[in-house]
């Protein structure tokens, strides 16, 4: 499936070549502070009933507010999510007016943007939240106007949230954790009984980061408990910041005197920072590093051996699901067939959810996944790499 056939190559690929560096602002220990991540289940009746009874402004809606969280730490939001969402919402709701805003990594800014959209008549909001807790204020303001909020890719911690569209993020972490275990069983990267593993988690204010960590520990914790593997570091990285990820990696490398065999990096931006720190110690390619997002530069890192794997999340799938829900709400149609799962908030409320499945990508299947889907182009992935790199480049 060519996922981006309706988007220009310049739009899709233009910003992958550079990753902005931010100054870190704080340090959060996952081992000392571990918020509960939501669990998925199959019962979404309560949330669906609430939506039908409460969000009357949605019927006939032709004014949709689209709010995304940032551009600082990932190219995906502007390069992929925004054009895909605009494409799919328009496809399912012809004649729609889409108000768009990016919070630029500021939760208060995002709340102000949402309030402005509601004032200008937005009757459905799609929100990729900057902060899963603070965004509750957006849900409550929208509810007061009878407007449903669809949480896009990041769960908002509010029991009045109408819908949640994302990937199975606990599964993402499980795939990353299982990959480490599989390589340990093979004896790759020098992994053996007693090897040291560091957990470089995402931003603690992003609910997805909590779910990724939960999934990774679902797989890795039994091996930590049995002392087959040692967990020597486990912290969150504020704002998913690449420079903070590098400094955290520098810290645990120093602490362990470079005796690290595996790094669970929750995302590609974090793995980029970790690899930079490893390179300074001539350890790049010798330590297993995970990732997520299938960024072009990180696929290159996989081909050169600096990164072991990434998680590919076909963003077109969640954009399509969001567009269909928006269209159904406006048309007054039943959404049950579109939300076949549910996700619990931290307070235990069931939120009707549409969850897509993530995929592991490493050297063995780059061509069959991100290249075959049109997510990335082979010539871009292989640009600057020698012929035969990773067994993929021509």
mmCIF file of C-alpha atoms in Angstrom:
data_model
loop_
_atom_site.group_PDB
_atom_site.id
_atom_site.type_symbol
_atom_site.label_atom_id
_atom_site.label_comp_id
_atom_site.label_asym_id
_atom_site.label_seq_id
_atom_site.Cartn_x
_atom_site.Cartn_y
_atom_site.Cartn_z
ATOM 1 C CA UNK A 1 0.000 0.000 0.000
ATOM 2 C CA UNK A 2 1.445 3.372 -0.989
ATOM 3 C CA UNK A 3 0.515 5.345 2.073
ATOM 4 C CA UNK A 4 1.636 8.781 0.919
ATOM 5 C CA UNK A 5 0.515 8.763 -2.707
ATOM 6 C CA UNK A 6 -1.504 11.951 -2.143
ATOM 7 C CA UNK A 7 1.306 13.874 -0.431
ATOM 8 C CA UNK A 8 4.281 15.506 -2.096
ATOM 9 C CA UNK A 9 7.697 13.965 -1.568
ATOM 10 C CA UNK A 10 8.970 17.327 -0.385
ATOM 11 C CA UNK A 11 6.291 17.477 2.285
ATOM 12 C CA UNK A 12 6.853 13.927 3.463
ATOM 13 C CA UNK A 13 10.633 13.815 3.474
ATOM 14 C CA UNK A 14 11.797 17.392 3.634
ATOM 15 C CA UNK A 15 12.587 17.691 7.315
ATOM 16 C CA UNK A 16 14.025 14.283 8.106
ATOM 17 C CA UNK A 17 17.610 15.362 7.519
ATOM 18 C CA UNK A 18 17.900 17.512 10.632
ATOM 19 C CA UNK A 19 17.038 16.980 14.283
ATOM 20 C CA UNK A 20 16.917 20.094 16.454
ATOM 21 C CA UNK A 21 18.738 19.949 19.762
ATOM 22 C CA UNK A 22 17.067 21.269 22.879
ATOM 23 C CA UNK A 23 18.405 22.112 26.299
ATOM 24 C CA UNK A 24 17.252 19.694 28.969
ATOM 25 C CA UNK A 25 15.220 21.031 31.854
ATOM 26 C CA UNK A 26 14.796 18.263 34.434
ATOM 27 C CA UNK A 27 15.468 14.655 35.338
ATOM 28 C CA UNK A 28 12.807 12.136 36.290
ATOM 29 C CA UNK A 29 13.598 8.743 37.730
ATOM 30 C CA UNK A 30 11.261 6.039 36.529
ATOM 31 C CA UNK A 31 12.359 3.762 39.327
ATOM 32 C CA UNK A 32 11.240 6.302 41.943
ATOM 33 C CA UNK A 33 8.098 7.574 40.251
ATOM 34 C CA UNK A 34 6.057 5.223 38.117
ATOM 35 C CA UNK A 35 2.560 6.439 37.205
ATOM 36 C CA UNK A 36 0.109 3.754 36.198
ATOM 37 C CA UNK A 37 -0.308 3.352 32.471
ATOM 38 C CA UNK A 38 -3.746 2.573 31.043
ATOM 39 C CA UNK A 39 -4.696 -0.958 30.105
ATOM 40 C CA UNK A 40 -6.614 -2.000 27.028
ATOM 41 C CA UNK A 41 -9.818 -4.036 27.157
ATOM 42 C CA UNK A 42 -12.727 -4.893 24.953
ATOM 43 C CA UNK A 43 -15.588 -3.110 26.709
ATOM 44 C CA UNK A 44 -16.354 0.335 25.293
ATOM 45 C CA UNK A 45 -20.115 0.529 25.795
ATOM 46 C CA UNK A 46 -20.076 3.155 28.550
ATOM 47 C CA UNK A 47 -17.877 5.574 26.625
ATOM 48 C CA UNK A 48 -19.950 5.207 23.471
ATOM 49 C CA UNK A 49 -23.199 5.857 25.310
ATOM 50 C CA UNK A 50 -21.725 8.954 26.944
ATOM 51 C CA UNK A 51 -20.588 10.261 23.572
ATOM 52 C CA UNK A 52 -23.996 9.832 21.989
ATOM 53 C CA UNK A 53 -25.763 11.512 24.907
ATOM 54 C CA UNK A 54 -23.334 14.332 25.644
ATOM 55 C CA UNK A 55 -21.659 15.682 22.526
ATOM 56 C CA UNK A 56 -24.604 17.055 20.575
ATOM 57 C CA UNK A 57 -22.560 19.821 18.903
ATOM 58 C CA UNK A 58 -20.855 17.201 16.736
ATOM 59 C CA UNK A 59 -23.898 16.360 14.617
ATOM 60 C CA UNK A 60 -23.712 18.304 11.386
ATOM 61 C CA UNK A 61 -20.308 19.691 12.369
ATOM 62 C CA UNK A 62 -18.210 21.182 9.557
ATOM 63 C CA UNK A 63 -15.667 23.010 11.730
ATOM 64 C CA UNK A 64 -12.958 20.763 13.164
ATOM 65 C CA UNK A 65 -10.098 21.854 15.408
ATOM 66 C CA UNK A 66 -6.804 19.973 14.965
ATOM 67 C CA UNK A 67 -4.167 20.466 17.655
ATOM 68 C CA UNK A 68 -0.740 18.794 17.603
ATOM 69 C CA UNK A 69 1.875 18.941 20.358
ATOM 70 C CA UNK A 70 5.258 19.973 19.027
ATOM 71 C CA UNK A 71 7.889 20.102 16.320
ATOM 72 C CA UNK A 72 10.984 20.163 18.528
ATOM 73 C CA UNK A 73 11.788 16.509 19.144
ATOM 74 C CA UNK A 74 10.144 14.693 16.240
ATOM 75 C CA UNK A 75 9.615 15.518 12.592
ATOM 76 C CA UNK A 76 6.543 13.317 12.406
ATOM 77 C CA UNK A 77 3.858 15.747 13.588
ATOM 78 C CA UNK A 78 4.239 18.287 10.788
ATOM 79 C CA UNK A 79 5.691 15.964 8.149
ATOM 80 C CA UNK A 80 3.240 13.079 8.460
ATOM 81 C CA UNK A 81 0.445 13.515 10.988
ATOM 82 C CA UNK A 82 -0.745 16.972 9.986
ATOM 83 C CA UNK A 83 -1.091 16.384 6.212
ATOM 84 C CA UNK A 84 -2.490 12.891 6.728
ATOM 85 C CA UNK A 85 -5.093 14.071 9.227
ATOM 86 C CA UNK A 86 -6.125 16.982 7.046
ATOM 87 C CA UNK A 87 -6.382 14.601 4.096
ATOM 88 C CA UNK A 88 -8.444 11.979 5.931
ATOM 89 C CA UNK A 89 -10.747 14.416 7.748
ATOM 90 C CA UNK A 90 -11.509 16.171 4.460
ATOM 91 C CA UNK A 91 -12.038 12.828 2.732
ATOM 92 C CA UNK A 92 -14.628 11.757 5.308
ATOM 93 C CA UNK A 93 -16.209 15.181 5.740
ATOM 94 C CA UNK A 94 -16.243 17.101 2.428
ATOM 95 C CA UNK A 95 -16.535 20.839 2.854
ATOM 96 C CA UNK A 96 -15.033 20.787 6.339
ATOM 97 C CA UNK A 97 -13.149 23.783 7.708
ATOM 98 C CA UNK A 98 -10.075 22.638 9.649
ATOM 99 C CA UNK A 99 -8.561 24.984 12.205
ATOM 100 C CA UNK A 100 -4.961 23.952 12.877
ATOM 101 C CA UNK A 101 -2.457 24.791 15.617
ATOM 102 C CA UNK A 102 0.800 23.340 16.934
ATOM 103 C CA UNK A 103 1.599 23.887 20.622
ATOM 104 C CA UNK A 104 5.384 23.990 20.102
ATOM 105 C CA UNK A 105 5.914 21.876 23.202
ATOM 106 C CA UNK A 106 3.902 24.111 25.556
ATOM 107 C CA UNK A 107 0.818 22.702 27.301
ATOM 108 C CA UNK A 108 -0.533 26.131 28.279
ATOM 109 C CA UNK A 109 -0.226 27.308 24.689
ATOM 110 C CA UNK A 110 -2.162 24.268 23.564
ATOM 111 C CA UNK A 111 -4.990 24.991 25.978
ATOM 112 C CA UNK A 112 -5.201 28.572 24.714
ATOM 113 C CA UNK A 113 -5.253 27.306 21.134
ATOM 114 C CA UNK A 114 -8.122 24.964 21.950
ATOM 115 C CA UNK A 115 -10.107 27.722 23.650
ATOM 116 C CA UNK A 116 -9.607 29.929 20.597
ATOM 117 C CA UNK A 117 -10.832 27.179 18.277
ATOM 118 C CA UNK A 118 -13.941 26.630 20.385
ATOM 119 C CA UNK A 119 -14.624 30.367 20.329
ATOM 120 C CA UNK A 120 -14.347 30.254 16.535
ATOM 121 C CA UNK A 121 -16.951 27.519 16.309
ATOM 122 C CA UNK A 122 -15.025 24.257 16.340
ATOM 123 C CA UNK A 123 -17.537 21.495 17.078
ATOM 124 C CA UNK A 124 -15.136 18.528 17.054
ATOM 125 C CA UNK A 125 -11.578 18.650 18.429
ATOM 126 C CA UNK A 126 -8.742 16.287 17.483
ATOM 127 C CA UNK A 127 -5.938 16.698 20.024
ATOM 128 C CA UNK A 128 -2.436 15.262 20.044
ATOM 129 C CA UNK A 129 -1.739 16.424 23.581
ATOM 130 C CA UNK A 130 1.476 17.981 24.816
ATOM 131 C CA UNK A 131 0.667 16.951 28.402
ATOM 132 C CA UNK A 132 -1.789 14.136 29.064
ATOM 133 C CA UNK A 133 -2.814 15.579 32.441
ATOM 134 C CA UNK A 134 -3.050 19.280 31.581
ATOM 135 C CA UNK A 135 -5.011 18.524 28.421
ATOM 136 C CA UNK A 136 -7.893 17.498 30.671
ATOM 137 C CA UNK A 137 -8.776 21.207 30.767
ATOM 138 C CA UNK A 138 -9.294 21.088 26.998
ATOM 139 C CA UNK A 139 -11.683 18.146 27.346
ATOM 140 C CA UNK A 140 -13.686 19.944 30.025
ATOM 141 C CA UNK A 141 -13.931 23.202 28.068
ATOM 142 C CA UNK A 142 -15.059 21.264 25.008
ATOM 143 C CA UNK A 143 -17.605 19.300 27.030
ATOM 144 C CA UNK A 144 -19.140 22.543 28.297
ATOM 145 C CA UNK A 145 -19.827 23.406 24.656
ATOM 146 C CA UNK A 146 -21.094 19.915 23.798
ATOM 147 C CA UNK A 147 -17.952 19.270 21.722
ATOM 148 C CA UNK A 148 -16.259 15.827 21.654
ATOM 149 C CA UNK A 149 -12.484 15.498 21.925
ATOM 150 C CA UNK A 150 -10.683 12.752 20.047
ATOM 151 C CA UNK A 151 -7.295 12.097 21.665
ATOM 152 C CA UNK A 152 -4.906 11.472 18.805
ATOM 153 C CA UNK A 153 -2.004 9.098 19.534
ATOM 154 C CA UNK A 154 -1.639 10.341 23.123
ATOM 155 C CA UNK A 155 -4.274 9.497 25.718
ATOM 156 C CA UNK A 156 -5.696 12.454 27.637
ATOM 157 C CA UNK A 157 -6.328 11.656 31.282
ATOM 158 C CA UNK A 158 -9.954 12.730 31.518
ATOM 159 C CA UNK A 159 -12.981 10.510 32.004
ATOM 160 C CA UNK A 160 -15.044 12.727 29.682
ATOM 161 C CA UNK A 161 -12.738 12.088 26.729
ATOM 162 C CA UNK A 162 -14.846 10.905 23.800
ATOM 163 C CA UNK A 163 -12.380 8.777 21.802
ATOM 164 C CA UNK A 164 -8.762 7.666 21.742
ATOM 165 C CA UNK A 165 -7.021 6.783 18.459
ATOM 166 C CA UNK A 166 -3.510 5.418 18.596
ATOM 167 C CA UNK A 167 -1.402 2.309 18.402
ATOM 168 C CA UNK A 168 -1.325 -0.372 21.033
ATOM 169 C CA UNK A 169 1.433 1.395 22.936
ATOM 170 C CA UNK A 170 1.897 -1.272 25.590
ATOM 171 C CA UNK A 171 2.488 -3.629 22.676
ATOM 172 C CA UNK A 172 5.130 -1.225 21.323
ATOM 173 C CA UNK A 173 7.098 -1.589 24.545
ATOM 174 C CA UNK A 174 6.597 -5.333 24.567
ATOM 175 C CA UNK A 175 8.027 -5.624 21.065
ATOM 176 C CA UNK A 176 11.053 -3.573 22.082
ATOM 177 C CA UNK A 177 11.565 -5.593 25.251
ATOM 178 C CA UNK A 178 11.121 -8.903 23.463
ATOM 179 C CA UNK A 179 13.683 -7.866 20.849
ATOM 180 C CA UNK A 180 16.264 -7.389 23.605
ATOM 181 C CA UNK A 181 15.375 -10.810 25.005
ATOM 182 C CA UNK A 182 15.625 -12.462 21.585
ATOM 183 C CA UNK A 183 19.080 -10.988 21.026
ATOM 184 C CA UNK A 184 20.111 -12.087 24.508
ATOM 185 C CA UNK A 185 19.019 -15.634 23.729
ATOM 186 C CA UNK A 186 21.125 -15.492 20.545
ATOM 187 C CA UNK A 187 24.141 -14.113 22.374
ATOM 188 C CA UNK A 188 24.227 -11.059 20.109
ATOM 189 C CA UNK A 189 25.894 -7.778 21.134
ATOM 190 C CA UNK A 190 27.825 -9.662 23.797
ATOM 191 C CA UNK A 191 24.601 -10.221 25.734
ATOM 192 C CA UNK A 192 24.889 -12.977 28.297
ATOM 193 C CA UNK A 193 23.675 -13.800 31.782
ATOM 194 C CA UNK A 194 24.324 -10.814 34.017
ATOM 195 C CA UNK A 195 24.503 -8.274 31.192
ATOM 196 C CA UNK A 196 23.612 -4.686 32.063
ATOM 197 C CA UNK A 197 20.558 -3.021 30.513
ATOM 198 C CA UNK A 198 19.651 0.669 30.714
ATOM 199 C CA UNK A 199 16.094 1.967 30.240
ATOM 200 C CA UNK A 200 15.955 5.365 28.555
ATOM 201 C CA UNK A 201 12.260 6.246 28.734
ATOM 202 C CA UNK A 202 10.332 9.076 27.091
ATOM 203 C CA UNK A 203 8.759 12.145 28.629
ATOM 204 C CA UNK A 204 6.859 11.457 31.851
ATOM 205 C CA UNK A 205 4.154 13.959 30.827
ATOM 206 C CA UNK A 206 3.394 11.872 27.712
ATOM 207 C CA UNK A 207 1.097 8.980 28.590
ATOM 208 C CA UNK A 208 2.558 6.974 25.714
ATOM 209 C CA UNK A 209 5.945 6.938 27.448
ATOM 210 C CA UNK A 210 4.343 5.314 30.480
ATOM 211 C CA UNK A 211 2.742 2.661 28.305
ATOM 212 C CA UNK A 212 5.956 1.985 26.367
ATOM 213 C CA UNK A 213 7.824 1.442 29.635
ATOM 214 C CA UNK A 214 5.045 -0.763 30.988
ATOM 215 C CA UNK A 215 5.199 -2.946 27.897
ATOM 216 C CA UNK A 216 8.981 -3.213 27.958
ATOM 217 C CA UNK A 217 8.925 -4.256 31.616
ATOM 218 C CA UNK A 218 6.167 -6.778 30.916
ATOM 219 C CA UNK A 219 8.844 -8.658 28.990
ATOM 220 C CA UNK A 220 12.072 -7.658 30.721
ATOM 221 C CA UNK A 221 11.087 -7.650 34.399
ATOM 222 C CA UNK A 222 11.084 -11.469 34.767
ATOM 223 C CA UNK A 223 14.684 -11.510 33.533
ATOM 224 C CA UNK A 224 15.605 -8.677 35.883
ATOM 225 C CA UNK A 225 13.982 -10.520 38.775
ATOM 226 C CA UNK A 226 15.875 -13.721 37.974
ATOM 227 C CA UNK A 227 19.144 -11.796 37.555
ATOM 228 C CA UNK A 228 19.554 -13.078 34.013
ATOM 229 C CA UNK A 229 19.829 -9.423 33.067
ATOM 230 C CA UNK A 230 20.578 -6.448 35.297
ATOM 231 C CA UNK A 231 18.602 -3.204 35.118
ATOM 232 C CA UNK A 232 21.188 -0.546 35.952
ATOM 233 C CA UNK A 233 19.327 2.576 34.864
ATOM 234 C CA UNK A 234 15.649 3.511 34.453
ATOM 235 C CA UNK A 235 14.703 7.155 33.972
ATOM 236 C CA UNK A 236 12.356 9.361 31.979
ATOM 237 C CA UNK A 237 13.705 11.923 29.500
ATOM 238 C CA UNK A 238 11.976 15.327 29.789
ATOM 239 C CA UNK A 239 10.328 16.443 26.536
ATOM 240 C CA UNK A 240 11.862 13.490 24.665
ATOM 241 C CA UNK A 241 14.921 15.736 24.369
ATOM 242 C CA UNK A 242 17.823 14.354 22.317
ATOM 243 C CA UNK A 243 20.538 16.257 24.178
ATOM 244 C CA UNK A 244 19.089 15.139 27.496
ATOM 245 C CA UNK A 245 19.085 11.549 26.223
ATOM 246 C CA UNK A 246 22.753 11.893 25.337
ATOM 247 C CA UNK A 247 23.656 13.337 28.738
ATOM 248 C CA UNK A 248 21.710 10.639 30.565
ATOM 249 C CA UNK A 249 23.529 8.010 28.522
ATOM 250 C CA UNK A 250 26.866 9.679 29.278
ATOM 251 C CA UNK A 251 25.934 9.459 32.941
ATOM 252 C CA UNK A 252 25.118 5.775 33.111
ATOM 253 C CA UNK A 253 28.096 4.869 30.924
ATOM 254 C CA UNK A 254 30.330 6.661 33.435
ATOM 255 C CA UNK A 255 28.492 5.094 36.359
ATOM 256 C CA UNK A 256 28.907 1.582 34.940
ATOM 257 C CA UNK A 257 32.416 2.210 33.552
ATOM 258 C CA UNK A 258 31.082 1.561 30.022
ATOM 259 C CA UNK A 259 29.853 -1.892 31.064
ATOM 260 C CA UNK A 260 26.523 -1.649 29.223
ATOM 261 C CA UNK A 261 25.296 -4.286 26.770
ATOM 262 C CA UNK A 262 21.813 -3.010 25.928
ATOM 263 C CA UNK A 263 19.885 0.268 25.900
ATOM 264 C CA UNK A 264 16.115 0.287 25.754
ATOM 265 C CA UNK A 265 15.558 3.647 24.061
ATOM 266 C CA UNK A 266 11.829 4.323 23.870
ATOM 267 C CA UNK A 267 12.041 6.282 20.602
ATOM 268 C CA UNK A 268 14.383 7.066 17.732
ATOM 269 C CA UNK A 269 15.060 10.557 19.063
ATOM 270 C CA UNK A 270 16.289 9.002 22.311
ATOM 271 C CA UNK A 271 18.326 6.370 20.494
ATOM 272 C CA UNK A 272 19.956 9.179 18.495
ATOM 273 C CA UNK A 273 21.160 10.739 21.737
ATOM 274 C CA UNK A 274 22.241 7.383 23.133
ATOM 275 C CA UNK A 275 24.206 6.521 19.989
ATOM 276 C CA UNK A 276 26.003 9.878 20.121
ATOM 277 C CA UNK A 277 27.120 9.094 23.675
ATOM 278 C CA UNK A 278 28.164 5.568 22.688
ATOM 279 C CA UNK A 279 30.139 6.919 19.721
ATOM 280 C CA UNK A 280 32.153 9.136 22.053
ATOM 281 C CA UNK A 281 33.245 5.954 23.836
ATOM 282 C CA UNK A 282 33.764 3.941 20.608
ATOM 283 C CA UNK A 283 30.871 1.715 21.672
ATOM 284 C CA UNK A 284 28.456 2.446 18.826
ATOM 285 C CA UNK A 285 27.467 -0.772 17.106
ATOM 286 C CA UNK A 286 28.707 -2.807 20.076
ATOM 287 C CA UNK A 287 25.728 -2.058 22.359
ATOM 288 C CA UNK A 288 22.171 -3.047 21.446
ATOM 289 C CA UNK A 289 20.008 0.074 21.063
ATOM 290 C CA UNK A 290 16.271 -0.035 20.410
ATOM 291 C CA UNK A 291 14.110 2.733 18.967
ATOM 292 C CA UNK A 292 10.703 3.697 17.657
ATOM 293 C CA UNK A 293 9.207 5.769 14.810
ATOM 294 C CA UNK A 294 11.267 4.515 11.853
ATOM 295 C CA UNK A 295 12.817 7.923 11.216
ATOM 296 C CA UNK A 296 14.932 7.970 8.066
ATOM 297 C CA UNK A 297 18.138 8.786 9.944
ATOM 298 C CA UNK A 298 17.497 5.918 12.334
ATOM 299 C CA UNK A 299 16.840 3.456 9.537
ATOM 300 C CA UNK A 300 20.275 4.532 8.301
ATOM 301 C CA UNK A 301 21.646 3.862 11.799
ATOM 302 C CA UNK A 302 20.187 0.355 11.593
ATOM 303 C CA UNK A 303 21.873 -0.179 8.217
ATOM 304 C CA UNK A 304 25.228 0.969 9.589
ATOM 305 C CA UNK A 305 24.811 -1.163 12.721
ATOM 306 C CA UNK A 306 24.633 1.635 15.283
ATOM 307 C CA UNK A 307 20.968 0.883 16.100
ATOM 308 C CA UNK A 308 19.504 -2.606 16.302
ATOM 309 C CA UNK A 309 15.824 -1.993 15.603
ATOM 310 C CA UNK A 310 12.974 0.473 15.522
ATOM 311 C CA UNK A 311 9.202 0.279 15.738
ATOM 312 C CA UNK A 312 7.275 1.226 12.620
ATOM 313 C CA UNK A 313 3.836 2.688 13.255
ATOM 314 C CA UNK A 314 1.909 3.239 10.004
ATOM 315 C CA UNK A 315 0.556 6.695 10.815
ATOM 316 C CA UNK A 316 -1.823 6.542 7.889
ATOM 317 C CA UNK A 317 -3.845 3.954 9.820
ATOM 318 C CA UNK A 318 -4.557 6.177 12.810
ATOM 319 C CA UNK A 319 -5.149 9.184 10.565
ATOM 320 C CA UNK A 320 -7.700 7.151 8.617
ATOM 321 C CA UNK A 321 -9.382 5.976 11.824
ATOM 322 C CA UNK A 322 -9.569 9.562 13.089
ATOM 323 C CA UNK A 323 -11.051 10.804 9.830
ATOM 324 C CA UNK A 324 -13.712 8.096 9.897
ATOM 325 C CA UNK A 325 -14.708 8.924 13.486
ATOM 326 C CA UNK A 326 -14.935 12.647 12.666
ATOM 327 C CA UNK A 327 -17.124 11.853 9.656
ATOM 328 C CA UNK A 328 -19.359 9.519 11.654
ATOM 329 C CA UNK A 329 -19.822 12.073 14.446
ATOM 330 C CA UNK A 330 -20.800 14.798 11.999
ATOM 331 C CA UNK A 331 -23.178 12.488 10.155
ATOM 332 C CA UNK A 332 -24.746 11.193 13.367
ATOM 333 C CA UNK A 333 -23.634 7.652 12.525
ATOM 334 C CA UNK A 334 -22.811 4.831 14.928
ATOM 335 C CA UNK A 335 -19.088 4.618 15.750
ATOM 336 C CA UNK A 336 -19.061 1.154 17.336
ATOM 337 C CA UNK A 337 -17.551 -0.501 14.292
ATOM 338 C CA UNK A 338 -14.780 2.111 14.286
ATOM 339 C CA UNK A 339 -13.790 1.695 17.953
ATOM 340 C CA UNK A 340 -13.248 -1.989 18.591
ATOM 341 C CA UNK A 341 -11.165 -1.530 21.752
ATOM 342 C CA UNK A 342 -11.207 0.575 24.879
ATOM 343 C CA UNK A 343 -8.497 2.128 27.014
ATOM 344 C CA UNK A 344 -8.644 2.915 30.724
ATOM 345 C CA UNK A 345 -7.774 6.316 32.072
ATOM 346 C CA UNK A 346 -5.789 6.499 35.302
ATOM 347 C CA UNK A 347 -9.158 6.806 37.099
ATOM 348 C CA UNK A 348 -10.428 3.622 35.470
ATOM 349 C CA UNK A 349 -12.870 5.081 32.950
ATOM 350 C CA UNK A 350 -13.189 3.160 29.681
ATOM 351 C CA UNK A 351 -12.536 5.303 26.615
ATOM 352 C CA UNK A 352 -13.704 4.027 23.234
ATOM 353 C CA UNK A 353 -10.551 3.386 21.235
ATOM 354 C CA UNK A 354 -9.267 2.557 17.776
ATOM 355 C CA UNK A 355 -5.847 0.949 18.163
ATOM 356 C CA UNK A 356 -3.551 -0.094 15.325
ATOM 357 C CA UNK A 357 -0.712 -2.607 15.501
ATOM 358 C CA UNK A 358 2.978 -1.591 15.508
ATOM 359 C CA UNK A 359 5.693 -3.541 13.676
ATOM 360 C CA UNK A 360 9.323 -4.357 14.456
ATOM 361 C CA UNK A 361 11.820 -3.201 11.825
ATOM 362 C CA UNK A 362 15.458 -4.253 11.657
ATOM 363 C CA UNK A 363 17.886 -5.043 8.855
ATOM 364 C CA UNK A 364 15.932 -8.160 7.934
ATOM 365 C CA UNK A 365 12.701 -6.423 6.879
ATOM 366 C CA UNK A 366 13.360 -2.757 6.024
ATOM 367 C CA UNK A 367 12.436 -3.316 2.378
ATOM 368 C CA UNK A 368 9.280 -5.244 3.267
ATOM 369 C CA UNK A 369 7.952 -2.580 5.681
ATOM 370 C CA UNK A 370 8.866 1.103 5.531
ATOM 371 C CA UNK A 371 10.054 0.937 1.909
ATOM 372 C CA UNK A 372 7.213 -1.249 0.591
ATOM 373 C CA UNK A 373 4.602 0.964 2.263
ATOM 374 C CA UNK A 374 6.039 4.121 0.752
ATOM 375 C CA UNK A 375 6.771 5.522 4.206
ATOM 376 C CA UNK A 376 10.394 6.031 3.155
ATOM 377 C CA UNK A 377 12.170 5.829 -0.196
ATOM 378 C CA UNK A 378 15.138 3.490 -0.684
ATOM 379 C CA UNK A 379 17.235 6.217 -2.311
ATOM 380 C CA UNK A 380 16.721 8.496 0.690
ATOM 381 C CA UNK A 381 17.491 5.786 3.223
ATOM 382 C CA UNK A 382 20.647 4.768 1.338
ATOM 383 C CA UNK A 383 21.869 8.279 0.503
ATOM 384 C CA UNK A 384 25.473 8.651 1.648
ATOM 385 C CA UNK A 385 25.804 4.965 2.569
ATOM 386 C CA UNK A 386 28.115 2.543 0.761
ATOM 387 C CA UNK A 387 26.697 0.027 -1.713
ATOM 388 C CA UNK A 388 25.428 -3.050 0.092
ATOM 389 C CA UNK A 389 24.973 -1.278 3.433
ATOM 390 C CA UNK A 390 22.936 -3.483 5.719
ATOM 391 C CA UNK A 391 22.291 -5.824 2.824
ATOM 392 C CA UNK A 392 19.670 -3.323 1.661
ATOM 393 C CA UNK A 393 21.326 -0.518 -0.307
ATOM 394 C CA UNK A 394 22.021 -1.145 -3.988
#
